[in-house]
mmCIF file of N, CA and C and ligand atoms in Angstrom:
data_model
loop_
_atom_site.group_PDB
_atom_site.id
_atom_site.type_symbol
_atom_site.label_atom_id
_atom_site.label_comp_id
_atom_site.label_asym_id
_atom_site.label_seq_id
_atom_site.Cartn_x
_atom_site.Cartn_y
_atom_site.Cartn_z
ATOM 1 N N UNK A 250 20.885 -8.856 -2.718
ATOM 2 C CA UNK A 250 20.789 -7.468 -3.121
ATOM 3 C C UNK A 250 20.033 -6.685 -2.040
ATOM 4 N N UNK A 251 20.606 -5.586 -1.612
ATOM 5 C CA UNK A 251 20.004 -4.782 -0.550
ATOM 6 C C UNK A 251 18.910 -3.873 -1.110
ATOM 7 N N UNK A 252 17.979 -3.531 -0.270
ATOM 8 C CA UNK A 252 16.894 -2.639 -0.668
ATOM 9 C C UNK A 252 16.342 -1.925 0.544
ATOM 10 N N UNK A 253 15.339 -1.106 0.296
ATOM 11 C CA UNK A 253 14.758 -0.304 1.363
ATOM 12 C C UNK A 253 13.270 -0.608 1.508
ATOM 13 N N UNK A 254 12.845 -0.755 2.747
ATOM 14 C CA UNK A 254 11.418 -0.829 3.067
ATOM 15 C C UNK A 254 11.073 0.460 3.793
ATOM 16 N N UNK A 255 10.095 1.190 3.281
ATOM 17 C CA UNK A 255 9.665 2.436 3.919
ATOM 18 C C UNK A 255 8.347 2.183 4.637
ATOM 19 N N UNK A 256 8.292 2.661 5.878
ATOM 20 C CA UNK A 256 7.105 2.419 6.698
ATOM 21 C C UNK A 256 6.706 3.709 7.398
ATOM 22 N N UNK A 257 5.430 4.036 7.307
ATOM 23 C CA UNK A 257 4.864 5.147 8.066
ATOM 24 C C UNK A 257 4.012 4.532 9.169
ATOM 25 N N UNK A 258 4.332 4.841 10.412
ATOM 26 C CA UNK A 258 3.667 4.200 11.547
ATOM 27 C C UNK A 258 2.811 5.214 12.302
ATOM 28 N N UNK A 259 1.555 4.837 12.542
ATOM 29 C CA UNK A 259 0.649 5.671 13.323
ATOM 30 C C UNK A 259 1.011 5.582 14.800
ATOM 31 N N UNK A 260 1.258 6.742 15.400
ATOM 32 C CA UNK A 260 1.679 6.757 16.800
ATOM 33 C C UNK A 260 0.718 7.593 17.638
ATOM 34 N N UNK A 261 0.496 7.100 18.849
ATOM 35 C CA UNK A 261 -0.427 7.785 19.749
ATOM 36 C C UNK A 261 -0.146 7.316 21.166
ATOM 37 N N UNK A 262 -0.316 8.204 22.124
ATOM 38 C CA UNK A 262 -0.198 7.823 23.530
ATOM 39 C C UNK A 262 -1.493 8.215 24.219
ATOM 40 N N UNK A 263 -2.301 7.212 24.560
ATOM 41 C CA UNK A 263 -3.602 7.502 25.145
ATOM 42 C C UNK A 263 -3.508 8.137 26.523
ATOM 43 N N UNK A 264 -2.380 7.940 27.219
ATOM 44 C CA UNK A 264 -2.238 8.549 28.538
ATOM 45 C C UNK A 264 -2.035 10.047 28.418
ATOM 46 N N UNK A 265 -1.370 10.468 27.348
ATOM 47 C CA UNK A 265 -1.204 11.894 27.081
ATOM 48 C C UNK A 265 -2.455 12.445 26.402
ATOM 49 N N UNK A 266 -3.101 11.582 25.625
ATOM 50 C CA UNK A 266 -4.319 11.998 24.952
ATOM 51 C C UNK A 266 -4.077 12.698 23.631
ATOM 52 N N UNK A 267 -2.899 12.495 23.049
ATOM 53 C CA UNK A 267 -2.625 13.162 21.774
ATOM 54 C C UNK A 267 -3.299 12.431 20.614
ATOM 55 N N UNK A 268 -3.453 13.140 19.517
ATOM 56 C CA UNK A 268 -4.024 12.534 18.315
ATOM 57 C C UNK A 268 -2.973 11.659 17.640
ATOM 58 N N UNK A 269 -3.428 10.776 16.767
ATOM 59 C CA UNK A 269 -2.497 9.934 16.009
ATOM 60 C C UNK A 269 -1.668 10.826 15.086
ATOM 61 N N UNK A 270 -0.363 10.601 15.092
ATOM 62 C CA UNK A 270 0.510 11.240 14.109
ATOM 63 C C UNK A 270 1.352 10.142 13.473
ATOM 64 N N UNK A 271 1.828 10.408 12.273
ATOM 65 C CA UNK A 271 2.558 9.380 11.540
ATOM 66 C C UNK A 271 4.037 9.696 11.512
ATOM 67 N N UNK A 272 4.835 8.683 11.806
ATOM 68 C CA UNK A 272 6.290 8.816 11.808
ATOM 69 C C UNK A 272 6.852 7.866 10.754
ATOM 70 N N UNK A 273 7.768 8.402 9.941
ATOM 71 C CA UNK A 273 8.311 7.627 8.821
ATOM 72 C C UNK A 273 9.663 7.004 9.169
ATOM 73 N N UNK A 274 9.833 5.769 8.711
ATOM 74 C CA UNK A 274 11.081 5.032 8.940
ATOM 75 C C UNK A 274 11.516 4.372 7.636
ATOM 76 N N UNK A 275 12.813 4.151 7.508
ATOM 77 C CA UNK A 275 13.359 3.401 6.376
ATOM 78 C C UNK A 275 14.262 2.306 6.915
ATOM 79 N N UNK A 276 14.113 1.120 6.383
ATOM 80 C CA UNK A 276 14.945 -0.009 6.790
ATOM 81 C C UNK A 276 15.748 -0.471 5.578
ATOM 82 N N UNK A 277 17.059 -0.500 5.716
ATOM 83 C CA UNK A 277 17.917 -1.077 4.685
ATOM 84 C C UNK A 277 18.030 -2.564 4.983
ATOM 85 N N UNK A 278 17.712 -3.388 4.003
ATOM 86 C CA UNK A 278 17.705 -4.825 4.271
ATOM 87 C C UNK A 278 18.063 -5.628 3.023
ATOM 88 N N UNK A 279 18.631 -6.758 3.239
ATOM 89 C CA UNK A 279 18.992 -7.642 2.141
ATOM 90 C C UNK A 279 17.911 -8.655 1.818
ATOM 91 N N UNK A 280 16.777 -8.580 2.525
ATOM 92 C CA UNK A 280 15.693 -9.538 2.284
ATOM 93 C C UNK A 280 14.365 -8.910 2.704
ATOM 94 N N UNK A 281 13.291 -9.493 2.216
ATOM 95 C CA UNK A 281 11.974 -9.090 2.693
ATOM 96 C C UNK A 281 11.865 -9.483 4.164
ATOM 97 N N UNK A 282 11.016 -8.771 4.905
ATOM 98 C CA UNK A 282 10.906 -9.014 6.349
ATOM 99 C C UNK A 282 9.435 -9.110 6.738
ATOM 100 N N UNK A 283 9.149 -9.844 7.801
ATOM 101 C CA UNK A 283 7.786 -9.799 8.324
ATOM 102 C C UNK A 283 7.576 -8.449 8.998
ATOM 103 N N UNK A 284 6.325 -8.115 9.203
ATOM 104 C CA UNK A 284 5.997 -6.863 9.891
ATOM 105 C C UNK A 284 6.681 -6.826 11.252
ATOM 106 N N UNK A 285 6.609 -7.929 11.989
ATOM 107 C CA UNK A 285 7.207 -7.931 13.329
ATOM 108 C C UNK A 285 8.731 -7.814 13.273
ATOM 109 N N UNK A 286 9.354 -8.424 12.286
ATOM 110 C CA UNK A 286 10.807 -8.256 12.140
ATOM 111 C C UNK A 286 11.147 -6.801 11.853
ATOM 112 N N UNK A 287 10.346 -6.159 11.007
ATOM 113 C CA UNK A 287 10.597 -4.750 10.678
ATOM 114 C C UNK A 287 10.402 -3.859 11.900
ATOM 115 N N UNK A 288 9.355 -4.110 12.671
ATOM 116 C CA UNK A 288 9.121 -3.297 13.869
ATOM 117 C C UNK A 288 10.259 -3.484 14.873
ATOM 118 N N UNK A 289 10.724 -4.708 15.015
ATOM 119 C CA UNK A 289 11.830 -4.951 15.935
ATOM 120 C C UNK A 289 13.107 -4.268 15.440
ATOM 121 N N UNK A 290 13.338 -4.288 14.131
ATOM 122 C CA UNK A 290 14.509 -3.620 13.570
ATOM 123 C C UNK A 290 14.457 -2.111 13.864
ATOM 124 N N UNK A 291 13.299 -1.515 13.679
ATOM 125 C CA UNK A 291 13.138 -0.088 13.988
ATOM 126 C C UNK A 291 13.409 0.157 15.471
ATOM 127 N N UNK A 292 12.811 -0.679 16.299
ATOM 128 C CA UNK A 292 12.967 -0.528 17.756
ATOM 129 C C UNK A 292 14.440 -0.649 18.179
ATOM 130 N N UNK A 293 15.145 -1.620 17.620
ATOM 131 C CA UNK A 293 16.523 -1.892 18.049
ATOM 132 C C UNK A 293 17.549 -0.932 17.442
ATOM 133 N N UNK A 294 17.272 -0.404 16.253
ATOM 134 C CA UNK A 294 18.303 0.387 15.572
ATOM 135 C C UNK A 294 18.043 1.883 15.525
ATOM 136 N N UNK A 295 16.795 2.288 15.646
ATOM 137 C CA UNK A 295 16.600 3.745 15.530
ATOM 138 C C UNK A 295 15.546 4.361 16.431
ATOM 139 N N UNK A 296 14.614 3.583 16.999
ATOM 140 C CA UNK A 296 13.591 4.234 17.813
ATOM 141 C C UNK A 296 13.087 3.311 18.919
ATOM 142 N N UNK A 297 13.751 3.316 20.067
ATOM 143 C CA UNK A 297 13.327 2.454 21.169
ATOM 144 C C UNK A 297 12.055 2.940 21.865
ATOM 145 N N UNK A 298 11.477 4.037 21.384
ATOM 146 C CA UNK A 298 10.219 4.508 21.987
ATOM 147 C C UNK A 298 9.003 3.895 21.293
ATOM 148 N N UNK A 299 9.208 3.199 20.194
ATOM 149 C CA UNK A 299 8.083 2.600 19.470
ATOM 150 C C UNK A 299 7.480 1.458 20.289
ATOM 151 N N UNK A 300 6.165 1.516 20.493
ATOM 152 C CA UNK A 300 5.479 0.480 21.278
ATOM 153 C C UNK A 300 4.730 -0.466 20.348
ATOM 154 N N UNK A 301 4.999 -1.765 20.487
ATOM 155 C CA UNK A 301 4.298 -2.799 19.736
ATOM 156 C C UNK A 301 4.400 -4.093 20.523
ATOM 157 N N UNK A 302 3.521 -5.034 20.204
ATOM 158 C CA UNK A 302 3.601 -6.337 20.879
ATOM 159 C C UNK A 302 4.542 -7.231 20.103
ATOM 160 N N UNK A 303 5.483 -7.795 20.809
ATOM 161 C CA UNK A 303 6.437 -8.682 20.166
ATOM 162 C C UNK A 303 5.845 -10.085 20.099
ATOM 163 N N UNK A 304 6.588 -11.005 19.560
ATOM 164 C CA UNK A 304 6.098 -12.367 19.356
ATOM 165 C C UNK A 304 5.510 -12.981 20.616
ATOM 166 N N UNK A 305 4.466 -13.714 20.435
ATOM 167 C CA UNK A 305 3.986 -14.663 21.420
ATOM 168 C C UNK A 305 4.223 -16.024 20.791
ATOM 169 N N UNK A 306 3.285 -16.438 19.930
ATOM 170 C CA UNK A 306 3.426 -17.759 19.318
ATOM 171 C C UNK A 306 4.322 -17.720 18.080
ATOM 172 N N UNK A 307 4.254 -16.649 17.302
ATOM 173 C CA UNK A 307 5.010 -16.560 16.061
ATOM 174 C C UNK A 307 4.492 -17.469 14.966
ATOM 175 N N UNK A 308 3.276 -18.012 15.152
ATOM 176 C CA UNK A 308 2.738 -18.996 14.198
ATOM 177 C C UNK A 308 1.281 -18.735 13.827
ATOM 178 N N UNK A 309 0.857 -17.497 13.868
ATOM 179 C CA UNK A 309 -0.503 -17.131 13.463
ATOM 180 C C UNK A 309 -1.588 -17.689 14.387
ATOM 181 N N UNK A 310 -1.255 -17.948 15.631
ATOM 182 C CA UNK A 310 -2.237 -18.552 16.522
ATOM 183 C C UNK A 310 -2.801 -17.595 17.558
ATOM 184 N N UNK A 311 -1.974 -16.741 18.134
ATOM 185 C CA UNK A 311 -2.408 -15.980 19.308
ATOM 186 C C UNK A 311 -3.031 -14.622 18.987
ATOM 187 N N UNK A 312 -2.744 -14.057 17.855
ATOM 188 C CA UNK A 312 -3.265 -12.769 17.397
ATOM 189 C C UNK A 312 -2.711 -11.566 18.145
ATOM 190 N N UNK A 313 -1.698 -11.766 19.001
ATOM 191 C CA UNK A 313 -1.153 -10.635 19.747
ATOM 192 C C UNK A 313 -0.402 -9.668 18.846
ATOM 193 N N UNK A 314 -0.033 -10.109 17.656
ATOM 194 C CA UNK A 314 0.778 -9.292 16.750
ATOM 195 C C UNK A 314 -0.059 -8.542 15.726
ATOM 196 N N UNK A 315 -1.361 -8.542 15.871
ATOM 197 C CA UNK A 315 -2.198 -7.909 14.855
ATOM 198 C C UNK A 315 -1.922 -6.418 14.733
ATOM 199 N N UNK A 316 -1.805 -5.981 13.495
ATOM 200 C CA UNK A 316 -1.707 -4.546 13.172
ATOM 201 C C UNK A 316 -2.529 -4.312 11.916
ATOM 202 N N UNK A 317 -2.769 -3.046 11.628
ATOM 203 C CA UNK A 317 -3.433 -2.691 10.381
ATOM 204 C C UNK A 317 -2.346 -2.298 9.398
ATOM 205 N N UNK A 318 -2.248 -3.042 8.297
ATOM 206 C CA UNK A 318 -1.244 -2.792 7.269
ATOM 207 C C UNK A 318 -1.959 -2.280 6.028
ATOM 208 N N UNK A 319 -1.694 -1.039 5.686
ATOM 209 C CA UNK A 319 -2.368 -0.401 4.540
ATOM 210 C C UNK A 319 -3.880 -0.614 4.606
ATOM 211 N N UNK A 320 -4.418 -0.462 5.810
ATOM 212 C CA UNK A 320 -5.861 -0.505 6.000
ATOM 213 C C UNK A 320 -6.456 -1.872 6.243
ATOM 214 N N UNK A 321 -5.640 -2.916 6.181
ATOM 215 C CA UNK A 321 -6.157 -4.274 6.374
ATOM 216 C C UNK A 321 -5.521 -4.900 7.613
ATOM 217 N N UNK A 322 -6.323 -5.510 8.466
ATOM 218 C CA UNK A 322 -5.788 -6.139 9.667
ATOM 219 C C UNK A 322 -5.063 -7.426 9.284
ATOM 220 N N UNK A 323 -3.798 -7.526 9.726
ATOM 221 C CA UNK A 323 -2.966 -8.696 9.412
ATOM 222 C C UNK A 323 -2.261 -9.165 10.677
ATOM 223 N N UNK A 324 -1.729 -10.351 10.620
ATOM 224 C CA UNK A 324 -0.891 -10.853 11.710
ATOM 225 C C UNK A 324 0.561 -10.554 11.360
ATOM 226 N N UNK A 325 1.186 -9.743 12.188
ATOM 227 C CA UNK A 325 2.523 -9.250 11.882
ATOM 228 C C UNK A 325 3.579 -10.326 11.811
ATOM 229 N N UNK A 326 3.380 -11.433 12.517
ATOM 230 C CA UNK A 326 4.385 -12.493 12.515
ATOM 231 C C UNK A 326 4.396 -13.264 11.212
ATOM 232 N N UNK A 327 3.347 -13.109 10.405
ATOM 233 C CA UNK A 327 3.219 -13.939 9.208
ATOM 234 C C UNK A 327 2.988 -13.124 7.937
ATOM 235 N N UNK A 328 3.177 -11.816 8.018
ATOM 236 C CA UNK A 328 2.910 -10.964 6.859
ATOM 237 C C UNK A 328 4.213 -10.319 6.407
ATOM 238 N N UNK A 329 4.559 -10.533 5.156
ATOM 239 C CA UNK A 329 5.837 -10.026 4.633
ATOM 240 C C UNK A 329 5.726 -8.601 4.105
ATOM 241 N N UNK A 330 6.772 -7.830 4.368
ATOM 242 C CA UNK A 330 6.967 -6.516 3.745
ATOM 243 C C UNK A 330 8.082 -6.691 2.717
ATOM 244 N N UNK A 331 7.885 -6.129 1.525
ATOM 245 C CA UNK A 331 8.824 -6.334 0.429
ATOM 246 C C UNK A 331 9.703 -5.113 0.207
ATOM 247 N N UNK A 332 10.939 -5.367 -0.114
ATOM 248 C CA UNK A 332 11.894 -4.301 -0.421
ATOM 249 C C UNK A 332 11.390 -3.477 -1.602
ATOM 250 N N UNK A 333 11.654 -2.167 -1.542
ATOM 251 C CA UNK A 333 11.254 -1.283 -2.631
ATOM 252 C C UNK A 333 9.832 -0.769 -2.508
ATOM 253 N N UNK A 334 9.149 -1.115 -1.421
ATOM 254 C CA UNK A 334 7.761 -0.671 -1.255
ATOM 255 C C UNK A 334 7.617 0.201 -0.022
ATOM 256 N N UNK A 335 6.508 0.930 0.014
ATOM 257 C CA UNK A 335 6.184 1.810 1.137
ATOM 258 C C UNK A 335 4.875 1.333 1.758
ATOM 259 N N UNK A 336 4.841 1.297 3.083
ATOM 260 C CA UNK A 336 3.682 0.773 3.792
ATOM 261 C C UNK A 336 3.234 1.749 4.872
ATOM 262 N N UNK A 337 1.972 1.598 5.265
ATOM 263 C CA UNK A 337 1.459 2.313 6.439
ATOM 264 C C UNK A 337 1.010 1.274 7.450
ATOM 265 N N UNK A 338 1.495 1.415 8.676
ATOM 266 C CA UNK A 338 1.128 0.489 9.751
ATOM 267 C C UNK A 338 0.475 1.282 10.874
ATOM 268 N N UNK A 339 -0.671 0.776 11.312
ATOM 269 C CA UNK A 339 -1.413 1.425 12.396
ATOM 270 C C UNK A 339 -1.896 0.357 13.372
ATOM 271 N N UNK A 340 -2.379 0.802 14.522
ATOM 272 C CA UNK A 340 -2.951 -0.135 15.488
ATOM 273 C C UNK A 340 -4.149 -0.834 14.856
ATOM 274 N N UNK A 341 -4.282 -2.134 15.137
ATOM 275 C CA UNK A 341 -5.386 -2.904 14.561
ATOM 276 C C UNK A 341 -6.735 -2.432 15.092
ATOM 277 N N UNK A 342 -6.770 -1.965 16.326
ATOM 278 C CA UNK A 342 -8.018 -1.496 16.952
ATOM 279 C C UNK A 342 -7.815 -0.069 17.435
ATOM 280 N N UNK A 343 -7.962 0.902 16.556
ATOM 281 C CA UNK A 343 -7.649 2.285 16.914
ATOM 282 C C UNK A 343 -8.483 2.812 18.081
ATOM 283 N N UNK A 344 -9.677 2.260 18.264
ATOM 284 C CA UNK A 344 -10.538 2.735 19.351
ATOM 285 C C UNK A 344 -10.038 2.267 20.719
ATOM 286 N N UNK A 345 -9.098 1.308 20.743
ATOM 287 C CA UNK A 345 -8.619 0.754 22.015
ATOM 288 C C UNK A 345 -7.103 0.910 22.180
ATOM 289 N N UNK A 346 -6.517 1.863 21.482
ATOM 290 C CA UNK A 346 -5.058 2.041 21.540
ATOM 291 C C UNK A 346 -4.614 2.463 22.936
ATOM 292 N N UNK A 347 -3.572 1.789 23.409
ATOM 293 C CA UNK A 347 -2.909 2.204 24.647
ATOM 294 C C UNK A 347 -1.742 3.113 24.264
ATOM 295 N N UNK A 348 -0.864 2.599 23.412
ATOM 296 C CA UNK A 348 0.233 3.421 22.883
ATOM 297 C C UNK A 348 0.709 2.828 21.553
ATOM 298 N N UNK A 349 0.857 3.671 20.575
ATOM 299 C CA UNK A 349 1.330 3.300 19.240
ATOM 300 C C UNK A 349 0.532 2.121 18.667
ATOM 301 N N UNK A 350 1.155 0.938 18.568
ATOM 302 C CA UNK A 350 0.480 -0.211 17.955
ATOM 303 C C UNK A 350 -0.122 -1.162 18.987
ATOM 304 N N UNK A 351 0.019 -0.828 20.258
ATOM 305 C CA UNK A 351 -0.495 -1.684 21.331
ATOM 306 C C UNK A 351 -1.910 -1.244 21.687
ATOM 307 N N UNK A 352 -2.836 -2.203 21.639
ATOM 308 C CA UNK A 352 -4.213 -1.890 22.005
ATOM 309 C C UNK A 352 -4.685 -2.822 23.115
ATOM 310 N N UNK A 353 -5.760 -2.416 23.771
ATOM 311 C CA UNK A 353 -6.327 -3.166 24.890
ATOM 312 C C UNK A 353 -7.190 -4.308 24.350
ATOM 313 N N UNK A 354 -6.736 -5.544 24.543
ATOM 314 C CA UNK A 354 -7.482 -6.702 24.050
ATOM 315 C C UNK A 354 -8.862 -6.782 24.697
ATOM 316 N N UNK A 355 -8.949 -6.497 25.986
ATOM 317 C CA UNK A 355 -10.231 -6.617 26.673
ATOM 318 C C UNK A 355 -11.258 -5.649 26.102
ATOM 319 N N UNK A 356 -10.803 -4.452 25.755
ATOM 320 C CA UNK A 356 -11.729 -3.454 25.226
ATOM 321 C C UNK A 356 -12.179 -3.781 23.816
ATOM 322 N N UNK A 357 -11.415 -4.612 23.116
ATOM 323 C CA UNK A 357 -11.749 -4.875 21.721
ATOM 324 C C UNK A 357 -12.132 -6.322 21.464
ATOM 325 N N UNK A 358 -12.187 -7.167 22.500
ATOM 326 C CA UNK A 358 -12.461 -8.591 22.307
ATOM 327 C C UNK A 358 -13.782 -8.854 21.598
ATOM 328 N N UNK A 359 -14.777 -8.034 21.873
ATOM 329 C CA UNK A 359 -16.066 -8.295 21.259
ATOM 330 C C UNK A 359 -16.029 -8.057 19.758
ATOM 331 N N UNK A 360 -14.982 -7.366 19.277
ATOM 332 C CA UNK A 360 -14.923 -7.071 17.854
ATOM 333 C C UNK A 360 -13.995 -8.016 17.105
ATOM 334 N N UNK A 361 -13.302 -8.884 17.834
ATOM 335 C CA UNK A 361 -12.380 -9.778 17.168
ATOM 336 C C UNK A 361 -13.128 -10.842 16.383
ATOM 337 N N UNK A 362 -12.664 -11.105 15.201
ATOM 338 C CA UNK A 362 -13.254 -12.143 14.363
ATOM 339 C C UNK A 362 -12.126 -12.952 13.771
ATOM 340 N N UNK A 363 -12.327 -14.213 13.507
ATOM 341 C CA UNK A 363 -11.262 -15.040 12.929
ATOM 342 C C UNK A 363 -10.778 -14.457 11.607
ATOM 343 N N UNK A 364 -9.477 -14.567 11.359
ATOM 344 C CA UNK A 364 -8.906 -14.077 10.099
ATOM 345 C C UNK A 364 -9.185 -15.036 8.986
HETATM 346 S S1 LIG B 202 2.650 -13.848 17.299
HETATM 347 FE FE1 LIG B 202 0.920 -15.110 17.582
HETATM 348 S S2 LIG B 202 -0.304 -14.786 15.817
HETATM 349 FE FE2 LIG B 202 1.495 -13.581 15.493
#
């Protein structure tokens, strides 16, 4: 059975220096998806300007996929989004954002803590 996942994504470009603004997306899907699958679907089907880190390990080990999902930092490769729900996704470290969901690991390393 097909359904819709609605996602509002915080976007920012630190090189331009603009403030965070939120852009809304809808994904039609026949199954629940991980955060990273949803971001890739958005990137491939409707918005190739969206910046995010794609898989490294894909197994909850490297933390390169971290994002803030509804205010909580999660690993995108291992966190499911469910059909029929609406989510907000933002950069995991807003103080170190380079662009959209990509942040500078070096600038935020001192704040990283095990999940
Ligand atoms: S891709 Fe490595 S923890 Fe998610």
